[in-house]
Coordinates of C-alpha atoms and ligand atoms in Angstrom, one line a residue:
M1 CA -0.2 0.0 0.0
P2 CA 1.2 3.4 -1.0
R3 CA 2.3 5.7 2.3
E4 CA 0.6 8.7 2.6
T5 CA 3.5 10.7 2.6
L6 CA 6.0 13.2 0.4
T7 CA 9.5 12.5 0.0
V8 CA 11.9 15.7 -0.4
I9 CA 15.3 15.9 -1.1
D10 CA 17.1 18.9 -0.7
N11 CA 19.5 19.4 -3.4
R12 CA 21.8 21.8 -1.1
T13 CA 22.5 19.2 1.2
G14 CA 21.4 15.8 -0.7
R15 CA 19.4 15.6 2.6
E16 CA 16.2 13.4 2.1
Y17 CA 12.9 14.3 4.2
E18 CA 10.0 12.4 4.5
L19 CA 6.5 15.0 5.3
P20 CA 3.7 13.5 6.4
I21 CA 0.5 14.0 4.1
D22 CA -3.0 14.1 5.7
H23 CA -6.4 15.0 3.8
K24 CA -4.0 15.9 0.8
T25 CA -1.7 18.9 2.5
I26 CA 1.5 18.5 4.1
R27 CA 2.2 20.8 7.4
A28 CA 4.2 24.2 6.6
Q29 CA 5.7 23.3 10.0
D30 CA 7.2 20.3 8.6
L31 CA 9.3 22.3 6.1
A32 CA 11.2 24.2 8.8
Q33 CA 13.4 20.7 9.4
I34 CA 15.3 21.1 6.3
R35 CA 17.9 23.6 7.2
L36 CA 21.8 24.4 6.0
S37 CA 23.2 24.3 9.4
P38 CA 21.8 24.4 12.8
E39 CA 21.1 28.1 13.4
D40 CA 19.8 28.5 10.0
S41 CA 15.8 28.6 10.6
G42 CA 14.9 26.2 8.1
L43 CA 12.5 26.4 5.0
A44 CA 9.2 28.3 4.8
S45 CA 6.3 27.8 2.6
F46 CA 5.3 31.1 0.2
D47 CA 2.0 31.9 -0.5
P48 CA 0.8 35.2 -0.9
A49 CA -3.0 35.5 -0.7
L50 CA -3.0 32.3 0.9
A51 CA -3.9 30.7 -2.6
N52 CA -3.0 27.2 -1.3
T53 CA -2.7 27.2 2.3
A54 CA -5.0 25.4 4.8
T55 CA -5.1 27.5 7.4
C56 CA -7.1 25.6 9.8
Q57 CA -9.4 22.4 10.1
S58 CA -13.2 23.2 10.0
R59 CA -16.7 21.3 9.6
I60 CA -18.4 24.1 8.8
A61 CA -18.8 24.6 5.0
Y62 CA -16.9 22.2 2.1
I63 CA -16.6 23.7 -1.3
D64 CA -16.3 21.6 -4.6
G65 CA -14.7 24.5 -6.6
E66 CA -14.4 22.1 -9.8
K67 CA -17.9 20.5 -9.3
G68 CA -19.7 23.3 -8.4
I69 CA -20.4 22.2 -4.9
L70 CA -21.0 24.0 -1.6
R71 CA -22.9 22.3 1.7
Y72 CA -23.6 23.3 4.9
R73 CA -22.4 21.1 7.8
G74 CA -22.3 18.1 4.7
Y75 CA -26.0 19.5 3.7
P76 CA -26.5 20.3 0.3
I77 CA -26.5 24.1 -0.7
E78 CA -29.9 23.7 -3.2
E79 CA -31.9 21.5 -0.5
L80 CA -31.6 24.3 2.2
A81 CA -32.4 27.1 -0.3
E82 CA -35.2 25.3 -0.8
R83 CA -36.2 23.4 2.0
S84 CA -34.5 25.5 5.2
S85 CA -35.1 29.0 6.6
Y86 CA -32.1 31.3 7.3
L87 CA -32.7 30.8 11.0
E88 CA -33.1 27.4 10.9
V89 CA -29.8 27.0 8.8
A90 CA -28.1 29.7 11.2
Y91 CA -28.4 27.0 13.7
L92 CA -26.9 24.6 11.6
I93 CA -23.6 26.6 11.0
V94 CA -23.7 27.3 14.2
K95 CA -24.3 24.4 16.0
G96 CA -23.5 21.6 13.5
E97 CA -27.1 20.1 13.1
L98 CA -30.8 20.6 12.5
P99 CA -32.4 21.6 15.0
S100 CA -35.5 19.4 16.3
T101 CA -38.6 21.5 16.4
T102 CA -38.3 22.1 20.2
H103 CA -34.7 23.0 19.3
F104 CA -35.5 25.3 17.2
A105 CA -38.6 26.9 18.8
M106 CA -36.0 28.0 22.0
W107 CA -33.3 29.5 19.3
R108 CA -36.0 31.7 17.5
H109 CA -37.2 32.6 20.9
N110 CA -33.5 33.3 22.1
I111 CA -32.7 35.4 18.8
K112 CA -36.2 37.3 19.1
M113 CA -34.8 38.3 22.9
H114 CA -31.8 40.2 21.3
T115 CA -33.2 42.1 18.5
I116 CA -33.8 45.6 20.5
V117 CA -30.1 47.7 21.0
H118 CA -29.5 50.0 23.7
E119 CA -30.3 53.3 23.2
N120 CA -27.3 54.8 23.4
V121 CA -26.5 52.6 20.5
K122 CA -29.1 54.5 18.5
R123 CA -27.5 57.9 19.8
F124 CA -24.0 56.3 18.3
V125 CA -25.3 55.9 14.8
E126 CA -27.4 59.3 15.2
G127 CA -23.3 60.3 15.1
F128 CA -23.3 59.2 11.3
R129 CA -22.8 62.1 8.8
Y130 CA -26.0 61.9 6.8
D131 CA -24.5 60.4 3.8
A132 CA -22.0 57.9 5.5
H133 CA -22.1 54.6 3.9
P134 CA -24.0 52.0 5.8
M135 CA -21.2 49.6 5.6
G136 CA -19.0 52.1 7.4
I137 CA -21.5 52.5 10.2
L138 CA -22.1 48.6 10.4
V139 CA -18.6 48.0 10.6
G140 CA -18.2 51.0 13.4
T141 CA -21.5 50.1 15.5
V142 CA -20.5 46.2 15.6
G143 CA -17.1 47.0 16.8
A144 CA -18.9 49.4 19.6
L145 CA -21.2 47.0 20.6
S146 CA -18.3 45.4 23.0
T147 CA -18.4 48.5 24.6
F148 CA -22.1 47.8 25.5
Y149 CA -21.4 43.9 26.4
P150 CA -18.0 43.9 28.6
D151 CA -18.9 40.2 29.7
A152 CA -18.2 39.4 25.3
K153 CA -14.4 39.7 26.8
D154 CA -15.0 36.1 28.5
I155 CA -14.4 34.5 25.4
H156 CA -13.4 31.2 27.1
D157 CA -16.8 30.9 29.0
I158 CA -19.1 28.9 26.6
E159 CA -22.4 31.0 28.1
S160 CA -20.8 34.2 27.0
R161 CA -20.3 33.2 23.8
R162 CA -23.5 31.8 23.4
V163 CA -25.1 34.9 24.3
Q164 CA -22.8 37.0 22.0
T165 CA -23.5 34.7 19.3
R166 CA -27.3 35.1 20.0
R167 CA -27.0 39.2 20.0
L168 CA -24.5 39.2 17.2
I169 CA -27.2 37.6 14.8
S170 CA -30.3 39.5 16.6
K171 CA -28.6 42.7 16.3
L172 CA -27.3 42.7 12.9
P173 CA -30.4 43.5 11.1
T174 CA -31.5 45.9 13.4
I175 CA -28.4 48.1 13.4
A176 CA -28.1 47.8 9.3
A177 CA -32.0 49.2 9.3
M178 CA -31.0 51.9 11.2
A179 CA -27.8 52.7 8.7
Y180 CA -30.6 52.7 6.1
R181 CA -32.8 54.8 7.9
H182 CA -30.5 57.2 9.2
S183 CA -29.2 57.6 5.3
R184 CA -33.0 59.1 4.7
G185 CA -33.6 61.0 7.7
L186 CA -36.5 58.3 8.8
S187 CA -37.2 57.6 12.6
Y188 CA -35.7 53.9 12.9
V189 CA -38.6 51.4 13.8
L190 CA -38.8 48.9 16.7
P191 CA -38.2 45.5 16.4
D192 CA -41.4 43.5 15.5
N193 CA -40.8 40.0 17.0
D194 CA -44.4 38.5 15.5
L195 CA -41.6 38.4 12.5
S196 CA -40.1 36.6 10.7
Y197 CA -35.9 36.9 11.2
T198 CA -36.4 38.5 7.7
G199 CA -40.2 40.0 7.8
N200 CA -38.8 42.0 10.9
F201 CA -35.7 42.8 9.3
L202 CA -38.2 44.4 6.1
S203 CA -40.5 45.9 8.5
M204 CA -37.7 47.7 10.0
L205 CA -36.4 49.3 7.2
F206 CA -39.6 49.8 5.4
K207 CA -42.3 50.6 7.2
M208 CA -43.7 54.1 7.4
T209 CA -47.1 55.0 8.8
E210 CA -48.8 51.7 8.9
L211 CA -49.1 50.3 12.4
K212 CA -48.4 47.0 11.4
Y213 CA -45.8 46.2 8.6
R214 CA -46.7 43.0 6.4
P215 CA -44.3 41.5 4.1
D216 CA -44.9 40.4 1.0
P217 CA -44.4 36.5 1.3
I218 CA -42.3 36.4 -1.7
L219 CA -39.8 38.7 -1.2
E220 CA -39.5 37.7 2.6
R221 CA -38.7 34.2 1.3
A222 CA -36.8 35.7 -1.5
L223 CA -34.3 37.8 1.0
D224 CA -34.2 34.3 3.1
V225 CA -33.1 32.5 0.3
L226 CA -30.3 35.0 -0.5
F227 CA -29.4 35.1 3.5
I228 CA -29.1 31.0 3.3
L229 CA -27.4 31.6 0.0
H230 CA -24.6 33.9 2.3
A231 CA -24.3 32.5 5.2
D232 CA -21.0 30.8 5.1
H233 CA -18.3 30.2 2.5
E234 CA -15.3 28.5 4.8
Q235 CA -11.8 30.3 4.3
N236 CA -12.4 32.9 2.3
C237 CA -11.1 36.8 2.6
S238 CA -13.7 38.2 5.8
T239 CA -13.6 34.8 7.6
T240 CA -10.0 34.5 7.6
A241 CA -10.2 38.1 8.9
A242 CA -12.4 36.8 11.8
R243 CA -10.3 33.1 12.4
V244 CA -7.3 35.7 12.6
V245 CA -8.3 38.8 14.9
G246 CA -9.9 36.0 16.9
S247 CA -6.9 34.3 17.3
S248 CA -5.6 37.5 19.6
H249 CA -8.6 36.3 21.7
A250 CA -10.1 39.6 20.9
D251 CA -14.2 40.1 21.7
P252 CA -16.4 38.3 19.5
Y253 CA -17.3 42.1 18.3
S254 CA -14.4 43.2 17.7
V255 CA -13.9 39.7 15.2
V256 CA -17.5 40.3 13.5
A257 CA -16.6 44.2 12.8
A258 CA -12.8 42.8 11.5
A259 CA -14.9 40.3 9.1
A260 CA -17.5 42.8 7.9
A261 CA -14.5 45.8 7.0
A262 CA -12.9 42.8 5.0
L263 CA -16.1 42.1 3.7
S264 CA -16.7 45.5 2.4
G265 CA -14.5 45.5 -0.4
P266 CA -15.5 45.5 -4.1
R267 CA -13.3 42.2 -4.6
H268 CA -15.4 40.3 -2.1
G269 CA -19.0 41.7 -0.6
G270 CA -18.6 44.8 -2.2
A271 CA -18.8 43.3 -5.9
N272 CA -22.4 43.1 -6.3
E273 CA -22.5 46.7 -6.2
D274 CA -20.3 47.0 -8.8
V275 CA -22.4 44.4 -10.9
V276 CA -25.0 47.1 -10.9
H277 CA -23.1 49.7 -11.5
M278 CA -21.5 47.6 -14.5
L279 CA -25.0 46.8 -15.8
R280 CA -26.3 50.1 -15.7
E281 CA -23.7 51.9 -17.2
I282 CA -24.0 49.2 -20.7
G283 CA -27.6 49.8 -20.4
S284 CA -28.2 47.7 -23.9
V285 CA -27.8 44.6 -25.3
D286 CA -25.7 46.0 -28.2
R287 CA -23.3 47.5 -26.0
I288 CA -22.1 44.4 -24.4
P289 CA -19.3 43.7 -26.8
D290 CA -17.2 46.6 -26.3
L291 CA -17.3 45.6 -22.5
I292 CA -16.1 42.2 -23.1
K293 CA -13.7 44.2 -25.4
Q294 CA -12.7 46.0 -22.6
V295 CA -12.2 43.1 -20.1
K296 CA -10.2 41.0 -22.5
G297 CA -8.1 44.3 -23.6
G298 CA -7.0 44.1 -19.4
D299 CA -8.7 47.4 -18.8
R300 CA -11.0 46.0 -16.6
R301 CA -12.8 43.2 -14.9
L302 CA -16.3 41.6 -15.7
M303 CA -17.7 42.1 -12.3
G304 CA -20.0 39.0 -10.4
F305 CA -17.5 37.0 -12.9
G306 CA -14.8 34.8 -11.3
H307 CA -14.0 32.9 -8.4
R308 CA -11.0 31.9 -6.6
V309 CA -12.4 28.4 -5.4
Y310 CA -15.2 27.9 -8.4
K311 CA -14.3 26.7 -11.5
N312 CA -17.5 25.7 -12.5
Y313 CA -20.9 27.4 -12.0
D314 CA -21.3 28.9 -8.4
P315 CA -24.3 26.7 -7.1
R316 CA -25.3 30.2 -5.2
A317 CA -25.5 32.1 -8.8
R318 CA -27.9 28.9 -10.4
I319 CA -30.4 29.7 -7.5
I320 CA -30.2 33.2 -7.5
K321 CA -31.2 33.6 -11.0
Q322 CA -34.3 31.5 -10.3
V323 CA -35.6 33.8 -7.2
A324 CA -34.5 36.8 -9.3
Y325 CA -37.9 35.4 -11.5
E326 CA -39.8 34.6 -8.6
V327 CA -39.1 38.4 -7.2
F328 CA -39.5 40.4 -10.6
E329 CA -43.2 38.8 -10.5
V330 CA -44.2 41.0 -7.7
T331 CA -41.5 44.2 -8.2
G332 CA -41.8 43.5 -12.0
R333 CA -38.9 43.3 -13.9
N334 CA -35.7 44.9 -13.4
P335 CA -34.5 46.2 -16.9
I336 CA -31.2 45.1 -16.0
I337 CA -31.5 41.6 -16.0
D338 CA -31.7 41.5 -19.8
V339 CA -28.6 42.8 -20.0
A340 CA -26.8 40.8 -17.4
L341 CA -28.3 37.2 -19.3
E342 CA -26.9 38.3 -23.0
L343 CA -24.0 39.4 -21.0
E344 CA -23.4 35.7 -19.3
R345 CA -24.1 34.1 -22.7
I346 CA -21.5 35.8 -24.6
A347 CA -19.7 35.6 -21.9
L348 CA -19.6 31.8 -21.8
Q349 CA -18.9 31.4 -25.3
D350 CA -16.2 33.6 -25.4
E351 CA -12.5 31.9 -25.6
Y352 CA -11.0 34.2 -23.1
F353 CA -13.9 33.3 -19.9
V354 CA -13.7 29.8 -21.0
E355 CA -9.5 29.0 -21.0
R356 CA -9.5 30.8 -17.2
R357 CA -12.9 29.2 -16.4
L358 CA -14.7 32.6 -15.0
Y359 CA -18.2 31.5 -14.3
P360 CA -20.9 33.9 -12.6
N361 CA -20.3 34.0 -9.1
V362 CA -23.1 34.9 -6.3
D363 CA -22.9 38.5 -6.8
F364 CA -24.1 38.3 -10.6
Y365 CA -27.4 38.2 -9.8
S366 CA -27.7 39.0 -6.1
G367 CA -27.4 43.2 -6.7
I368 CA -30.2 42.8 -9.8
I369 CA -33.0 41.3 -7.0
Y370 CA -31.7 43.7 -4.4
E371 CA -32.3 46.8 -6.7
A372 CA -36.0 45.3 -7.4
M373 CA -36.7 44.9 -3.7
G374 CA -36.1 48.3 -3.1
F375 CA -32.3 48.3 -1.7
P376 CA -30.2 51.4 -2.5
L377 CA -26.6 49.5 -3.6
A378 CA -25.0 51.1 -0.9
M379 CA -27.0 48.4 1.4
F380 CA -25.7 45.2 -0.6
P381 CA -22.5 44.4 1.2
V382 CA -24.7 45.4 4.4
L383 CA -27.0 42.4 3.4
F384 CA -24.1 40.2 2.6
A385 CA -22.7 41.4 6.2
I386 CA -26.3 40.3 8.2
A387 CA -26.1 36.9 6.3
R388 CA -22.5 36.0 6.8
T389 CA -22.3 36.8 10.4
S390 CA -23.7 33.4 11.3
G391 CA -20.9 32.2 9.9
W392 CA -18.8 34.3 11.2
V393 CA -19.5 33.4 14.7
A394 CA -19.1 29.5 14.3
Q395 CA -16.0 30.1 12.5
W396 CA -14.7 32.0 15.7
A397 CA -16.0 29.4 17.9
E398 CA -14.8 26.3 16.0
M399 CA -11.2 28.5 16.0
L400 CA -11.5 29.2 19.6
A401 CA -12.5 25.1 20.5
N402 CA -9.3 24.0 18.0
D403 CA -7.6 26.1 20.5
E404 CA -5.6 28.2 17.9
R405 CA -2.5 29.8 18.3
I406 CA -2.3 33.4 17.4
A407 CA -2.0 33.9 13.7
R408 CA 1.6 35.0 12.8
P409 CA 2.4 34.2 9.6
K410 CA 6.0 35.1 7.8
Q411 CA 7.1 37.1 5.1
M412 CA 9.7 36.8 2.8
Y413 CA 12.2 39.6 3.1
L414 CA 13.3 41.6 0.3
G415 CA 14.4 44.9 1.8
E416 CA 17.6 46.7 2.9
E417 CA 20.9 44.8 4.8
E418 CA 21.5 46.8 8.0
R419 CA 22.7 50.4 6.8
S420 CA 24.0 53.4 8.5
Y421 CA 22.0 56.1 9.8
V422 CA 22.3 59.4 7.8
P423 CA 21.9 62.6 9.8
L424 CA 18.4 64.8 8.5
D425 CA 20.7 67.6 7.2
Q426 CA 22.8 65.1 5.4
R427 CA 20.2 63.2 3.3
D428 CA 19.2 64.1 -0.8
D429 CA 15.9 64.1 -3.1
A430 CA 17.4 61.1 -4.8
G431 CA 16.1 58.5 -2.0
Q432 CA 12.9 60.5 -2.0
L433 CA 11.7 59.3 -5.2
E434 CA 13.3 55.9 -4.5
T435 CA 11.0 55.2 -2.0
E436 CA 7.8 55.5 -4.4
I437 CA 9.5 53.1 -7.1
R438 CA 9.6 50.4 -4.2
G439 CA 5.6 51.3 -3.3
A440 CA 6.2 52.5 -0.1
Y441 CA 5.0 56.2 0.9
Ligands
CMC1 N1 -13.1 39.6 -15.4 C1 -12.3 39.6 -16.4 N2 -11.1 38.6 -16.0 C2 -11.0 37.8 -15.0 C3 -11.7 38.2 -14.0 C4 -12.9 38.9 -14.4 N3 -14.4 39.5 -13.1 N4 -11.5 37.7 -12.9 C5 -10.4 36.9 -13.2 N5 -10.0 37.2 -14.1 C6 -9.0 36.9 -15.0 C7 -7.6 37.5 -14.8 O1 -7.2 38.6 -15.0 C8 -6.8 36.6 -14.6 O2 -6.1 36.5 -15.6 P1 -4.6 36.4 -16.2 O3 -4.5 34.9 -15.8 O4 -4.6 36.4 -18.1 O5 -3.7 37.2 -15.8 C9 -7.3 35.1 -14.6 O6 -8.3 35.2 -14.8 C10 -7.0 34.7 -13.1 O7 -7.7 35.5 -12.4 P2 -6.9 36.3 -10.6 O8 -7.1 37.7 -10.2 O9 -6.0 35.4 -10.7 O10 -8.1 35.3 -10.0 P3 -8.2 35.3 -8.2 O11 -8.9 34.0 -7.5 O12 -7.3 36.0 -7.5 O13 -9.8 36.2 -8.1 C11 -12.0 37.4 -7.6 C12 -10.9 36.2 -7.8 C13 -13.2 36.7 -7.4 C14 -11.0 38.3 -7.1 C15 -11.9 37.7 -9.2 O14 -12.3 37.0 -10.4 C16 -12.4 39.3 -9.6 O15 -12.3 40.1 -9.1 N6 -13.7 38.7 -9.8 C17 -14.8 40.0 -10.0 C18 -14.9 40.7 -8.6 C19 -16.0 39.6 -8.2 O16 -17.1 39.6 -9.0 N7 -16.2 39.2 -7.0 C20 -17.0 39.0 -6.4 C21 -16.4 37.4 -5.7 S1 -17.8 36.4 -5.0 C22 -18.1 36.9 -3.5 C23 -17.3 36.8 -2.8 O17 -16.9 35.3 -2.5 O18 -17.2 37.6 -1.8

């Protein structure tokens, strides 16, 4: 039987090393024994962007990017999107199993208990400028929650971890809705705990003078499905941020704020906003070839296309595309869908995209739905953050349970060797220009 090991020969010394293989990985730490002398710190792996490095062991989400598969705790995303609710999926992600009826009732109750925020949180949000980006408000306010719940620093206490998890999942929609209403100059709406998780969120966003807000069931379900699809996605940029920050034993509010900050960038959670900008800019199908030309010329990227892991159709994009038609039954057709469909058709036949295995990702159609539902573009990443909170807290708790060490990667140093200090009045300008070339400032 072949051994599950890798044999490495160091051609500098002629020495041979046998490294164990576990789940298709070798331990980077095992490379450290490959050294020239006892004083040498040994070999390390160089992997900028962590593109081929497993940074943890996890049991939460499974992705097979070649086949276009996504599962949460073993359950296919398609089944969860069709048959489950977001709160049920959040339970699954956080606790590892789908809940029984009794446990689900308790979980729902526990989440609803925490939907209200402290009055000072409201005043905190009011302090933002009228045109503040809601993602900035969310990141700042979630970070500020740690000052309201000092018990959150007891990260080794399971009861504390549980209560902060419930608070985070409960309060994110409340804060998000406040951020939205702040930008509109509207008073905040108190949570309505008679409604579902997403129904209550819609109420806190869109309720006006009516005594009771009744969400459209199709839109409520569509948002719930979108939340399910965004709940976790294993070790992406924001989840890695959560685990790295959590590894210093920071409190969970700081962890989620850091993760949300990572999510806010256009390469991650901000992409669906850019997709809508791009589709609006194209405007009509006859202008698509021009855009494709620009993309192929390297002048811009086709937003909502491509993925570090999926080299096949993103399974979430397929579900979202279907949801779009259900939403349009209620809201009317968002005209940019025609541009999107034609863009997808052309791109999937084009050699450039085929060669690079670029397919629509989760963001290609989600923005079109959100826009049809009346969300301003700036709210898109905020919606992503609400859904991903269950994933972030589950990944954070798993990291703590695995007793992971503080994250501390290495670097490949390419800078100056030791040099002598030159007094200020003896330095010339030439060196200053050089710093710009090196990317320093
Ligand atoms: N449009 C045009 N070309 C692309 C695109 C795109 N969207 N994405 C990748 N490529 C090309 C890229 O230019 C490169 O070509 P070449 O080999 O000739 O240099 C090749 O494909 C590989 O690209 P990469 O940058 O090495 O791929 P990556 O894995 O580092 O990037 C990505 C992944 C998602 C950042 C990238 O595909 C991208 O920028 N997409 C657009 C933004 C987007 O839709 N982001 C949402 C991702 S899904 C939501 C989430 O999980 O956050």
